Short mmCIF file of C-alpha atoms in Angstrom, two decimals:
data_model
loop_
_atom_site.label_atom_id
_atom_site.label_comp_id
_atom_site.label_asym_id
_atom_site.label_seq_id
_atom_site.Cartn_x
_atom_site.Cartn_y
_atom_site.Cartn_z
CA ASP A 621 81.27 21.19 -131.91
CA ALA A 622 83.92 19.96 -134.30
CA LYS A 623 87.46 20.43 -133.03
CA THR A 624 88.92 20.91 -136.50
CA THR A 625 89.17 23.67 -139.09
CA GLN A 626 89.24 22.96 -142.81
CA PRO A 627 89.04 25.16 -145.89
CA PRO A 628 85.51 25.06 -147.33
CA SER A 629 86.58 24.12 -150.83
CA MET A 630 89.55 23.20 -153.01
CA ASP A 631 90.16 22.35 -156.64
CA CYS A 632 92.64 19.83 -157.97
CA ALA A 633 93.59 18.84 -161.50
CA GLU A 634 93.00 15.22 -162.41
CA GLY A 635 96.15 13.14 -162.02
CA ARG A 636 97.78 15.59 -159.64
CA ALA A 637 98.15 15.18 -155.90
CA ALA A 638 95.37 16.62 -153.78
CA ASN A 639 96.61 17.99 -150.45
CA LEU A 640 93.81 18.67 -147.98
CA PRO A 641 94.82 20.55 -144.82
CA CYS A 642 93.24 20.32 -141.41
CA ASN A 643 93.92 22.39 -138.32
CA HIS A 644 93.39 20.77 -134.93
CA SER A 645 95.34 23.05 -132.63
CA THR A 646 93.54 21.89 -129.47
CA ILE A 647 94.15 18.18 -130.02
CA SER A 648 95.08 16.29 -126.87
CA GLY A 649 97.61 13.52 -126.44
CA ASN A 650 95.13 10.67 -126.60
CA GLU A 651 93.27 11.88 -129.67
CA TYR A 652 93.62 10.48 -133.16
CA VAL A 653 93.05 12.29 -136.45
CA TYR A 654 90.51 10.56 -138.70
CA TRP A 655 89.53 11.33 -142.26
CA TYR A 656 86.24 10.41 -143.90
CA ARG A 657 84.83 11.46 -147.22
CA GLN A 658 81.32 11.72 -148.60
CA ILE A 659 80.73 11.41 -152.30
CA HIS A 660 77.58 13.22 -153.32
CA SER A 661 74.76 12.14 -150.96
CA GLN A 662 76.31 8.72 -150.37
CA GLY A 663 77.18 7.49 -146.89
CA PRO A 664 80.50 8.78 -145.54
CA GLN A 665 83.48 6.51 -146.17
CA TYR A 666 86.43 5.96 -143.86
CA ILE A 667 89.77 6.88 -145.42
CA ILE A 668 92.56 6.79 -142.86
CA HIS A 669 93.49 7.66 -139.30
CA GLY A 670 96.67 8.36 -137.34
CA LEU A 671 98.06 9.44 -133.98
CA LYS A 672 101.43 11.04 -134.62
CA ASN A 673 103.27 9.06 -137.25
CA ASN A 674 102.58 9.44 -140.93
CA GLU A 675 100.24 6.80 -142.26
CA THR A 676 99.60 5.42 -145.71
CA ASN A 677 97.06 3.02 -147.10
CA GLU A 678 95.70 2.18 -150.51
CA MET A 679 93.53 5.27 -150.56
CA ALA A 680 95.66 8.06 -149.16
CA SER A 681 98.52 9.27 -147.00
CA LEU A 682 98.17 11.20 -143.77
CA ILE A 683 100.90 13.58 -142.70
CA ILE A 684 100.68 14.86 -139.11
CA THR A 685 102.94 17.68 -137.97
CA GLU A 686 105.34 17.04 -135.13
CA ASP A 687 103.34 19.21 -132.73
CA ARG A 688 100.18 17.41 -133.93
CA LYS A 689 98.33 20.69 -134.36
CA SER A 690 97.68 20.16 -138.02
CA SER A 691 97.63 17.44 -140.64
CA THR A 692 97.35 16.95 -144.37
CA LEU A 693 95.50 14.26 -146.25
CA ILE A 694 97.17 13.45 -149.54
CA LEU A 695 95.46 11.78 -152.47
CA PRO A 696 98.52 11.05 -154.63
CA HIS A 697 96.84 10.91 -158.04
CA ALA A 698 93.39 12.43 -157.83
CA THR A 699 90.71 11.17 -160.17
CA LEU A 700 87.26 12.53 -160.97
CA ARG A 701 85.83 9.92 -158.62
CA ASP A 702 87.67 11.59 -155.72
CA THR A 703 85.37 14.60 -155.99
CA ALA A 704 83.72 14.63 -152.55
CA VAL A 705 83.46 16.40 -149.22
CA TYR A 706 86.39 15.42 -146.98
CA TYR A 707 85.97 15.50 -143.23
CA CYS A 708 88.80 15.70 -140.72
CA ILE A 709 87.71 14.44 -137.29
CA VAL A 710 89.54 14.27 -133.99
CA ARG A 711 88.65 11.35 -131.72
CA GLU A 712 89.96 9.96 -128.48
CA LEU A 713 92.02 6.81 -128.35
CA ASN A 714 89.89 3.71 -127.91
CA SER A 715 86.80 5.66 -128.79
CA GLY A 716 85.80 3.29 -131.51
CA ASN A 717 82.36 2.93 -130.05
CA THR A 718 81.61 6.63 -129.86
CA PRO A 719 79.85 8.79 -132.42
CA LEU A 720 81.65 10.85 -135.02
CA VAL A 721 81.41 14.63 -134.81
CA PHE A 722 81.43 16.04 -138.33
CA GLY A 723 82.33 19.60 -139.17
CA LYS A 724 81.65 21.23 -142.50
CA GLY A 725 84.57 19.54 -144.25
CA THR A 726 86.35 20.52 -147.46
CA ARG A 727 84.58 20.15 -150.77
CA LEU A 728 87.22 18.85 -153.18
CA SER A 729 86.52 19.24 -156.87
CA VAL A 730 88.78 17.26 -159.19
CA ILE A 731 88.85 18.89 -162.58
CA ALA A 732 89.62 17.13 -165.87
CA ASP B 367 79.58 -1.67 -150.59
CA SER B 368 80.01 -1.04 -146.87
CA GLY B 369 77.93 -4.04 -145.78
CA VAL B 370 75.42 -1.81 -144.01
CA THR B 371 71.96 -1.86 -145.55
CA GLN B 372 69.19 0.67 -145.12
CA THR B 373 65.59 0.58 -146.24
CA PRO B 374 63.79 2.26 -147.79
CA LYS B 375 66.05 4.33 -150.05
CA HIS B 376 63.45 7.03 -150.49
CA LEU B 377 60.43 7.96 -148.45
CA ILE B 378 57.89 10.66 -149.21
CA THR B 379 55.25 11.44 -146.64
CA ALA B 380 53.11 14.25 -145.28
CA THR B 381 53.43 16.43 -142.22
CA GLY B 382 52.07 14.84 -139.07
CA GLN B 383 52.77 11.31 -140.25
CA ARG B 384 55.00 8.65 -138.71
CA VAL B 385 57.67 6.62 -140.51
CA THR B 386 60.13 3.87 -139.65
CA LEU B 387 63.60 3.62 -141.12
CA ARG B 388 65.43 0.31 -140.96
CA CYS B 389 69.12 -0.50 -140.74
CA SER B 390 71.01 -3.80 -140.86
CA PRO B 391 74.59 -3.47 -139.62
CA ARG B 392 77.64 -5.27 -140.97
CA SER B 393 77.86 -8.87 -139.88
CA GLY B 394 79.40 -8.99 -136.42
CA ASP B 395 79.11 -5.26 -135.68
CA LEU B 396 77.49 -4.60 -132.33
CA SER B 397 77.20 -0.81 -132.49
CA VAL B 398 74.65 1.01 -134.62
CA TYR B 399 74.58 4.78 -135.02
CA TRP B 400 72.00 7.04 -136.62
CA TYR B 401 72.93 10.34 -138.24
CA GLN B 402 70.82 13.01 -139.89
CA GLN B 403 72.07 15.18 -142.74
CA SER B 404 70.07 18.20 -143.71
CA LEU B 405 71.15 21.03 -146.01
CA ASP B 406 71.52 23.58 -143.24
CA GLN B 407 72.79 21.41 -140.38
CA GLY B 408 75.26 19.05 -142.01
CA LEU B 409 75.85 15.58 -140.59
CA GLN B 410 74.54 15.32 -137.05
CA PHE B 411 74.64 12.36 -134.70
CA LEU B 412 71.25 11.29 -133.39
CA ILE B 413 71.59 8.14 -131.31
CA GLN B 414 73.74 5.04 -130.78
CA TYR B 415 72.91 1.51 -129.72
CA TYR B 416 75.35 -1.13 -128.60
CA ASN B 417 74.25 -4.75 -128.46
CA GLY B 418 70.64 -3.80 -127.92
CA GLU B 419 71.11 -1.02 -125.41
CA GLU B 420 71.15 2.73 -125.90
CA ARG B 421 74.75 3.93 -125.57
CA ALA B 422 74.74 7.62 -126.49
CA LYS B 423 72.29 10.33 -127.48
CA GLY B 424 72.96 13.32 -129.66
CA ASN B 425 70.65 15.93 -131.11
CA ILE B 426 67.66 13.64 -131.29
CA LEU B 427 64.22 15.17 -131.00
CA GLU B 428 61.66 13.75 -128.58
CA ARG B 429 59.48 12.92 -131.59
CA PHE B 430 62.18 10.52 -132.73
CA SER B 431 63.00 7.18 -131.15
CA ALA B 432 65.08 4.16 -132.01
CA GLN B 433 65.73 0.63 -130.93
CA GLN B 434 68.10 -2.22 -131.68
CA PHE B 435 66.69 -5.72 -131.85
CA PRO B 436 68.28 -9.02 -130.73
CA ASP B 437 69.43 -9.72 -134.29
CA LEU B 438 71.21 -6.32 -134.09
CA HIS B 439 69.19 -4.58 -136.77
CA SER B 440 67.93 -1.16 -135.78
CA GLU B 441 64.91 0.98 -136.52
CA LEU B 442 64.56 4.75 -136.28
CA ASN B 443 61.01 5.93 -135.73
CA LEU B 444 60.09 9.49 -136.67
CA SER B 445 56.67 10.76 -135.64
CA SER B 446 54.61 13.95 -135.98
CA LEU B 447 56.75 14.76 -138.97
CA GLU B 448 57.49 18.36 -139.86
CA LEU B 449 58.82 19.91 -143.05
CA GLY B 450 62.15 20.42 -141.34
CA ASP B 451 62.59 16.70 -140.82
CA SER B 452 63.25 16.30 -144.53
CA ALA B 453 66.82 15.02 -144.69
CA LEU B 454 69.10 12.12 -145.43
CA TYR B 455 69.23 9.64 -142.58
CA PHE B 456 72.32 7.47 -142.34
CA CYS B 457 72.96 4.43 -140.27
CA ALA B 458 76.50 3.33 -139.43
CA SER B 459 77.92 0.33 -137.63
CA SER B 460 81.18 -0.58 -135.95
CA GLY B 461 82.77 -2.96 -133.49
CA GLY B 462 83.10 -6.12 -135.51
CA LEU B 463 86.12 -7.83 -136.99
CA ALA B 464 87.38 -4.55 -138.45
CA GLY B 465 87.86 -3.36 -134.92
CA LEU B 466 86.58 -0.28 -133.23
CA ASN B 467 88.24 2.38 -135.33
CA GLU B 468 86.07 2.54 -138.39
CA GLN B 469 82.41 3.28 -138.76
CA PHE B 470 80.80 1.85 -141.87
CA PHE B 471 77.93 3.86 -143.27
CA GLY B 472 74.91 2.68 -145.15
CA PRO B 473 73.63 4.33 -148.33
CA GLY B 474 71.05 6.36 -146.41
CA THR B 475 67.32 6.94 -146.54
CA ARG B 476 66.14 10.17 -148.13
CA LEU B 477 63.06 11.41 -146.31
CA THR B 478 60.90 14.07 -147.89
CA VAL B 479 58.10 15.55 -145.82
CA LEU B 480 55.52 17.47 -147.86
#
């Protein structure tokens, strides 16, 4: 079973920041938070991951709370092409060769 | 483009039949994973191979089997097909130069069982 809780759906206006929350209250010290997204029926796409510090890359920023029980994925300027299902996944450190456990994710709709 | 290729893109077949789905991982990736995505079950892990050997099993039915060949491509065999096997089947790979953290997914094979 997925170890994360996400809202089933969210809307965001085009050009605004999309803030997608994820609750992972049972996360353990050696587990990372990963985010993937799936644009309609395409293969899931890796976005970002982090342990406890905030992370940023060309796609998004990841903010993890100090107690690590929740996190927020931020798409700074959402576009229509960001409409997708976003999955928050918790994985152990050095578990790169283990399968991903997907929950139901958040369906983000970016509206013009 | 993730670098992972899957064939065929679409497959339509009848109940009771057998099909083979093919996956070519990213160059240098040693791990291949198979996932199934149906409307009611979401994305579910089926099986993983690492450098030719089975590494992990998920919710894979006994009617399904897979293998990874010496050139690292993988095939997923589905037999005695049922209506409920209709789904998107994704292959992913990892473990190459990009490191172990990311899994790169192919575009999927859409299987329709009539």
